[in-house]
Amino acid sequence: MNLALFDFDGTLTVREMMPGFMHAAVAPTRLAVGKILLAPWVLGYRAGWVSGNRVRASIVDFGFRGVPEARLQAAGRAFANDVLPGVLREDAMTRLHWHRARGDTVVVVSGGLETYLSHWCQAHDLELVCSRLEVRDGRMTGRYHGAQCVGEEKVRRIRERYDLSRYERIHAYGDTHEDHAMLGLAHEAWYRGQPWQR
């Protein structure tokens, strides 16, 4: 039995999906204000001064704090059904289907949100390890539930859920430095479509 680990944003898709989901799920007025207030954080991230984790936490807090869980789940389902099919990488999906046809265990391992990834993975009969948002009394708190599923956290969660010694071969696919730790688990690792050199 083999294990295939796929990052989602930029690996299975042509671009990062969190900005698109924010546009789809956040009320227009809040979105407009957020673009102004969070601009320094985003610019700091692009300049390498602010971590991706910190920027994402700020965006999630501003965008989703106090939003009813049911409303966000409905937005996630619509995003998975209406948007994600149009942004998939054909070559990456071909590789994913190749693993499934061989009987491999195929897992999406992503810093993206369970809010939409759960619906997409269920539709494709894939297992999922990803970031989750915290809910209290039916409303979003604006915080992540636990750590964001990036970097070493991807490895921790993979090891927590899967006994890696059971798999003859492990394959991993990623596209950013936040995937390097996961790629390091694999016998065969691919980075942006090319064999990854450790």
PDB file of C-alpha atoms in Angstrom:
ATOM      1  CA  MET A   1       0.000   0.000   0.000  1.00  0.00           C
ATOM      2  CA  ASN A   2       1.237   3.485  -0.899  1.00  0.00           C
ATOM      3  CA  LEU A   3       0.409   6.918   0.500  1.00  0.00           C
ATOM      4  CA  ALA A   4       0.055  10.023  -1.691  1.00  0.00           C
ATOM      5  CA  LEU A   5       0.072  13.431   0.032  1.00  0.00           C
ATOM      6  CA  PHE A   6      -1.099  16.434  -1.989  1.00  0.00           C
ATOM      7  CA  ASP A   7      -0.912  20.062  -0.991  1.00  0.00           C
ATOM      8  CA  PHE A   8      -3.956  21.882  -2.376  1.00  0.00           C
ATOM      9  CA  ASP A   9      -3.354  25.589  -3.084  1.00  0.00           C
ATOM     10  CA  GLY A  10      -0.973  26.016  -5.992  1.00  0.00           C
ATOM     11  CA  THR A  11      -0.390  22.272  -6.287  1.00  0.00           C
ATOM     12  CA  LEU A  12      -3.817  20.943  -7.238  1.00  0.00           C
ATOM     13  CA  THR A  13      -5.029  24.441  -8.145  1.00  0.00           C
ATOM     14  CA  VAL A  14      -3.611  27.168 -10.353  1.00  0.00           C
ATOM     15  CA  ARG A  15      -3.550  29.721  -7.525  1.00  0.00           C
ATOM     16  CA  GLU A  16      -3.947  30.327  -3.811  1.00  0.00           C
ATOM     17  CA  MET A  17      -7.616  29.868  -2.932  1.00  0.00           C
ATOM     18  CA  MET A  18      -7.996  31.724   0.366  1.00  0.00           C
ATOM     19  CA  PRO A  19      -8.307  35.176  -1.268  1.00  0.00           C
ATOM     20  CA  GLY A  20     -11.045  33.857  -3.535  1.00  0.00           C
ATOM     21  CA  PHE A  21     -12.904  32.315  -0.632  1.00  0.00           C
ATOM     22  CA  MET A  22     -12.684  35.539   1.353  1.00  0.00           C
ATOM     23  CA  HIS A  23     -14.234  37.435  -1.560  1.00  0.00           C
ATOM     24  CA  ALA A  24     -16.990  34.852  -1.805  1.00  0.00           C
ATOM     25  CA  ALA A  25     -17.741  34.476   1.898  1.00  0.00           C
ATOM     26  CA  VAL A  26     -17.161  37.879   3.510  1.00  0.00           C
ATOM     27  CA  ALA A  27     -19.821  40.598   3.392  1.00  0.00           C
ATOM     28  CA  PRO A  28     -18.859  43.286   0.818  1.00  0.00           C
ATOM     29  CA  THR A  29     -18.660  46.151   3.337  1.00  0.00           C
ATOM     30  CA  ARG A  30     -16.502  44.163   5.724  1.00  0.00           C
ATOM     31  CA  LEU A  31     -14.342  43.030   2.817  1.00  0.00           C
ATOM     32  CA  ALA A  32     -13.765  46.608   1.650  1.00  0.00           C
ATOM     33  CA  VAL A  33     -12.807  47.793   5.135  1.00  0.00           C
ATOM     34  CA  GLY A  34     -10.596  44.739   5.644  1.00  0.00           C
ATOM     35  CA  LYS A  35      -8.639  45.412   2.467  1.00  0.00           C
ATOM     36  CA  ILE A  36      -7.675  48.811   3.854  1.00  0.00           C
ATOM     37  CA  LEU A  37      -6.976  47.789   7.450  1.00  0.00           C
ATOM     38  CA  LEU A  38      -5.068  44.624   6.563  1.00  0.00           C
ATOM     39  CA  ALA A  39      -3.070  46.093   3.670  1.00  0.00           C
ATOM     40  CA  PRO A  40       0.054  46.696   5.842  1.00  0.00           C
ATOM     41  CA  TRP A  41       0.015  43.057   6.952  1.00  0.00           C
ATOM     42  CA  VAL A  42      -0.314  41.800   3.389  1.00  0.00           C
ATOM     43  CA  LEU A  43       2.462  44.089   2.158  1.00  0.00           C
ATOM     44  CA  GLY A  44       4.635  42.972   5.070  1.00  0.00           C
ATOM     45  CA  TYR A  45       4.053  39.349   4.131  1.00  0.00           C
ATOM     46  CA  ARG A  46       4.976  39.987   0.501  1.00  0.00           C
ATOM     47  CA  ALA A  47       8.147  41.743   1.653  1.00  0.00           C
ATOM     48  CA  GLY A  48       9.043  38.831   3.928  1.00  0.00           C
ATOM     49  CA  TRP A  49       8.625  40.802   7.169  1.00  0.00           C
ATOM     50  CA  VAL A  50       5.431  39.136   8.387  1.00  0.00           C
ATOM     51  CA  SER A  51       4.809  35.377   8.552  1.00  0.00           C
ATOM     52  CA  GLY A  52       2.092  33.761   6.504  1.00  0.00           C
ATOM     53  CA  ASN A  53       0.578  32.350   9.695  1.00  0.00           C
ATOM     54  CA  ARG A  54       0.192  35.809  11.204  1.00  0.00           C
ATOM     55  CA  VAL A  55      -1.348  37.299   8.070  1.00  0.00           C
ATOM     56  CA  ARG A  56      -3.836  34.448   7.687  1.00  0.00           C
ATOM     57  CA  ALA A  57      -4.803  34.680  11.368  1.00  0.00           C
ATOM     58  CA  SER A  58      -5.465  38.408  10.989  1.00  0.00           C
ATOM     59  CA  ILE A  59      -7.524  37.911   7.834  1.00  0.00           C
ATOM     60  CA  VAL A  60      -9.613  35.126   9.372  1.00  0.00           C
ATOM     61  CA  ASP A  61     -10.213  37.164  12.531  1.00  0.00           C
ATOM     62  CA  PHE A  62     -11.391  40.235  10.651  1.00  0.00           C
ATOM     63  CA  GLY A  63     -13.378  38.363   8.034  1.00  0.00           C
ATOM     64  CA  PHE A  64     -15.185  35.736  10.074  1.00  0.00           C
ATOM     65  CA  ARG A  65     -15.459  36.791  13.722  1.00  0.00           C
ATOM     66  CA  GLY A  66     -19.113  36.620  14.760  1.00  0.00           C
ATOM     67  CA  VAL A  67     -20.352  35.125  11.481  1.00  0.00           C
ATOM     68  CA  PRO A  68     -22.945  32.346  11.930  1.00  0.00           C
ATOM     69  CA  GLU A  69     -21.393  28.943  11.323  1.00  0.00           C
ATOM     70  CA  ALA A  70     -24.273  27.901   9.065  1.00  0.00           C
ATOM     71  CA  ARG A  71     -23.704  30.891   6.788  1.00  0.00           C
ATOM     72  CA  LEU A  72     -19.990  30.141   6.452  1.00  0.00           C
ATOM     73  CA  GLN A  73     -20.636  26.456   5.802  1.00  0.00           C
ATOM     74  CA  ALA A  74     -23.086  27.375   3.034  1.00  0.00           C
ATOM     75  CA  ALA A  75     -20.452  29.676   1.511  1.00  0.00           C
ATOM     76  CA  GLY A  76     -17.880  26.893   1.707  1.00  0.00           C
ATOM     77  CA  ARG A  77     -20.160  24.414  -0.013  1.00  0.00           C
ATOM     78  CA  ALA A  78     -20.948  26.883  -2.804  1.00  0.00           C
ATOM     79  CA  PHE A  79     -17.252  27.716  -3.235  1.00  0.00           C
ATOM     80  CA  ALA A  80     -16.349  24.031  -3.495  1.00  0.00           C
ATOM     81  CA  ASN A  81     -19.088  23.346  -6.022  1.00  0.00           C
ATOM     82  CA  ASP A  82     -18.935  26.494  -8.145  1.00  0.00           C
ATOM     83  CA  VAL A  83     -15.361  27.818  -7.988  1.00  0.00           C
ATOM     84  CA  LEU A  84     -12.911  25.006  -7.287  1.00  0.00           C
ATOM     85  CA  PRO A  85     -13.717  22.917 -10.395  1.00  0.00           C
ATOM     86  CA  GLY A  86     -12.556  25.821 -12.587  1.00  0.00           C
ATOM     87  CA  VAL A  87      -9.143  26.299 -10.968  1.00  0.00           C
ATOM     88  CA  LEU A  88      -7.782  22.739 -10.891  1.00  0.00           C
ATOM     89  CA  ARG A  89      -4.476  21.866 -12.530  1.00  0.00           C
ATOM     90  CA  GLU A  90      -5.137  19.211 -15.152  1.00  0.00           C
ATOM     91  CA  ASP A  91      -1.708  17.603 -14.799  1.00  0.00           C
ATOM     92  CA  ALA A  92      -1.931  17.443 -11.014  1.00  0.00           C
ATOM     93  CA  MET A  93      -5.436  15.984 -11.094  1.00  0.00           C
ATOM     94  CA  THR A  94      -4.256  13.399 -13.610  1.00  0.00           C
ATOM     95  CA  ARG A  95      -1.546  12.391 -11.156  1.00  0.00           C
ATOM     96  CA  LEU A  96      -4.047  12.276  -8.293  1.00  0.00           C
ATOM     97  CA  HIS A  97      -6.365  10.002 -10.303  1.00  0.00           C
ATOM     98  CA  TRP A  98      -3.358   7.818 -11.193  1.00  0.00           C
ATOM     99  CA  HIS A  99      -2.726   7.251  -7.476  1.00  0.00           C
ATOM    100  CA  ARG A 100      -6.381   6.459  -6.847  1.00  0.00           C
ATOM    101  CA  ALA A 101      -6.469   3.973  -9.739  1.00  0.00           C
ATOM    102  CA  ARG A 102      -3.518   2.149  -8.175  1.00  0.00           C
ATOM    103  CA  GLY A 103      -5.361   1.844  -4.880  1.00  0.00           C
ATOM    104  CA  ASP A 104      -3.103   4.293  -3.010  1.00  0.00           C
ATOM    105  CA  THR A 105      -4.363   6.193   0.014  1.00  0.00           C
ATOM    106  CA  VAL A 106      -4.709   9.768  -1.283  1.00  0.00           C
ATOM    107  CA  VAL A 107      -4.762  12.656   1.185  1.00  0.00           C
ATOM    108  CA  VAL A 108      -5.101  16.393   0.661  1.00  0.00           C
ATOM    109  CA  VAL A 109      -2.872  18.080   3.257  1.00  0.00           C
ATOM    110  CA  SER A 110      -3.514  21.799   3.258  1.00  0.00           C
ATOM    111  CA  GLY A 111      -3.308  25.035   5.166  1.00  0.00           C
ATOM    112  CA  GLY A 112      -6.592  25.871   3.419  1.00  0.00           C
ATOM    113  CA  LEU A 113      -9.843  25.830   5.333  1.00  0.00           C
ATOM    114  CA  GLU A 114     -11.961  22.795   6.070  1.00  0.00           C
ATOM    115  CA  THR A 115     -14.964  25.043   5.415  1.00  0.00           C
ATOM    116  CA  TYR A 116     -14.632  24.457   1.668  1.00  0.00           C
ATOM    117  CA  LEU A 117     -12.026  21.697   1.366  1.00  0.00           C
ATOM    118  CA  SER A 118     -14.217  19.171   3.201  1.00  0.00           C
ATOM    119  CA  HIS A 119     -16.943  19.481   0.549  1.00  0.00           C
ATOM    120  CA  TRP A 120     -14.487  19.199  -2.340  1.00  0.00           C
ATOM    121  CA  CYS A 121     -12.662  16.206  -0.858  1.00  0.00           C
ATOM    122  CA  GLN A 122     -15.921  14.443  -0.080  1.00  0.00           C
ATOM    123  CA  ALA A 123     -17.029  14.881  -3.689  1.00  0.00           C
ATOM    124  CA  HIS A 124     -13.733  13.366  -4.882  1.00  0.00           C
ATOM    125  CA  ASP A 125     -13.642  10.636  -2.202  1.00  0.00           C
ATOM    126  CA  LEU A 126     -10.338  11.933  -0.788  1.00  0.00           C
ATOM    127  CA  GLU A 127      -9.061  12.042   2.752  1.00  0.00           C
ATOM    128  CA  LEU A 128      -8.325  15.471   4.233  1.00  0.00           C
ATOM    129  CA  VAL A 129      -5.927  17.001   6.739  1.00  0.00           C
ATOM    130  CA  CYS A 130      -6.260  20.788   6.909  1.00  0.00           C
ATOM    131  CA  SER A 131      -6.766  23.961   8.925  1.00  0.00           C
ATOM    132  CA  ARG A 132     -10.022  24.374  10.827  1.00  0.00           C
ATOM    133  CA  LEU A 133     -11.795  27.407  12.239  1.00  0.00           C
ATOM    134  CA  GLU A 134     -13.061  27.674  15.789  1.00  0.00           C
ATOM    135  CA  VAL A 135     -16.807  27.789  16.477  1.00  0.00           C
ATOM    136  CA  ARG A 136     -18.538  28.750  19.711  1.00  0.00           C
ATOM    137  CA  ASP A 137     -22.303  28.730  20.250  1.00  0.00           C
ATOM    138  CA  GLY A 138     -22.966  28.507  16.525  1.00  0.00           C
ATOM    139  CA  ARG A 139     -20.765  31.452  15.556  1.00  0.00           C
ATOM    140  CA  MET A 140     -17.210  31.766  14.304  1.00  0.00           C
ATOM    141  CA  THR A 141     -14.772  33.124  16.878  1.00  0.00           C
ATOM    142  CA  GLY A 142     -12.379  34.483  14.255  1.00  0.00           C
ATOM    143  CA  ARG A 143      -9.653  32.102  15.398  1.00  0.00           C
ATOM    144  CA  TYR A 144      -8.170  28.908  14.062  1.00  0.00           C
ATOM    145  CA  HIS A 145      -9.042  25.705  15.891  1.00  0.00           C
ATOM    146  CA  GLY A 146      -5.529  24.632  16.794  1.00  0.00           C
ATOM    147  CA  ALA A 147      -2.478  25.408  14.721  1.00  0.00           C
ATOM    148  CA  GLN A 148      -2.620  26.248  11.029  1.00  0.00           C
ATOM    149  CA  CYS A 149      -1.813  23.165   8.952  1.00  0.00           C
ATOM    150  CA  VAL A 150       1.406  24.406   7.342  1.00  0.00           C
ATOM    151  CA  GLY A 151       5.103  23.566   7.621  1.00  0.00           C
ATOM    152  CA  GLU A 152       5.961  21.194  10.457  1.00  0.00           C
ATOM    153  CA  GLU A 153       2.309  21.098  11.514  1.00  0.00           C
ATOM    154  CA  LYS A 154       1.530  19.209   8.312  1.00  0.00           C
ATOM    155  CA  VAL A 155       4.039  16.546   9.317  1.00  0.00           C
ATOM    156  CA  ARG A 156       2.739  16.372  12.884  1.00  0.00           C
ATOM    157  CA  ARG A 157      -0.833  15.846  11.734  1.00  0.00           C
ATOM    158  CA  ILE A 158       0.142  13.296   9.090  1.00  0.00           C
ATOM    159  CA  ARG A 159       2.076  11.262  11.666  1.00  0.00           C
ATOM    160  CA  GLU A 160      -0.777  11.605  14.148  1.00  0.00           C
ATOM    161  CA  ARG A 161      -3.318  10.216  11.706  1.00  0.00           C
ATOM    162  CA  TYR A 162      -1.297   7.707   9.654  1.00  0.00           C
ATOM    163  CA  ASP A 163       1.152   4.985  10.636  1.00  0.00           C
ATOM    164  CA  LEU A 164       3.765   5.705   7.988  1.00  0.00           C
ATOM    165  CA  SER A 165       5.484   2.365   8.546  1.00  0.00           C
ATOM    166  CA  ARG A 166       2.453   0.668   6.971  1.00  0.00           C
ATOM    167  CA  TYR A 167       3.146   2.191   3.557  1.00  0.00           C
ATOM    168  CA  GLU A 168       5.606   0.726   1.107  1.00  0.00           C
ATOM    169  CA  ARG A 169       6.091   4.053  -0.668  1.00  0.00           C
ATOM    170  CA  ILE A 170       5.137   7.607   0.255  1.00  0.00           C
ATOM    171  CA  HIS A 171       4.620  10.227  -2.457  1.00  0.00           C
ATOM    172  CA  ALA A 172       4.254  13.944  -1.728  1.00  0.00           C
ATOM    173  CA  TYR A 173       3.418  16.975  -3.875  1.00  0.00           C
ATOM    174  CA  GLY A 174       3.842  20.638  -2.960  1.00  0.00           C
ATOM    175  CA  ASP A 175       4.649  24.078  -4.302  1.00  0.00           C
ATOM    176  CA  THR A 176       5.936  26.360  -1.493  1.00  0.00           C
ATOM    177  CA  HIS A 177       8.414  26.338   1.391  1.00  0.00           C
ATOM    178  CA  GLU A 178       5.469  25.546   3.680  1.00  0.00           C
ATOM    179  CA  ASP A 179       5.388  22.090   2.034  1.00  0.00           C
ATOM    180  CA  HIS A 180       9.084  21.250   2.468  1.00  0.00           C
ATOM    181  CA  ALA A 181       8.626  19.391   5.743  1.00  0.00           C
ATOM    182  CA  MET A 182       5.895  17.213   4.204  1.00  0.00           C
ATOM    183  CA  LEU A 183       8.011  16.564   1.127  1.00  0.00           C
ATOM    184  CA  GLY A 184      10.760  15.391   3.451  1.00  0.00           C
ATOM    185  CA  LEU A 185       8.560  12.473   4.554  1.00  0.00           C
ATOM    186  CA  ALA A 186       8.327  11.050   1.047  1.00  0.00           C
ATOM    187  CA  HIS A 187      10.280   8.459  -0.870  1.00  0.00           C
ATOM    188  CA  GLU A 188       9.230  10.341  -4.005  1.00  0.00           C
ATOM    189  CA  ALA A 189       8.629  14.086  -3.673  1.00  0.00           C
ATOM    190  CA  TRP A 190       7.520  16.548  -6.332  1.00  0.00           C
ATOM    191  CA  TYR A 191       7.832  20.333  -6.084  1.00  0.00           C
ATOM    192  CA  ARG A 192       6.010  22.470  -8.637  1.00  0.00           C
ATOM    193  CA  GLY A 193       5.752  19.482 -10.947  1.00  0.00           C
ATOM    194  CA  GLN A 194       9.432  18.576 -10.796  1.00  0.00           C
ATOM    195  CA  PRO A 195      11.319  15.994  -8.706  1.00  0.00           C
ATOM    196  CA  TRP A 196      12.286  17.657  -5.415  1.00  0.00           C
ATOM    197  CA  GLN A 197      15.927  17.760  -4.441  1.00  0.00           C
ATOM    198  CA  ARG A 198      16.460  17.648  -0.693  1.00  0.00           C
TER     199      ARG A 198
END
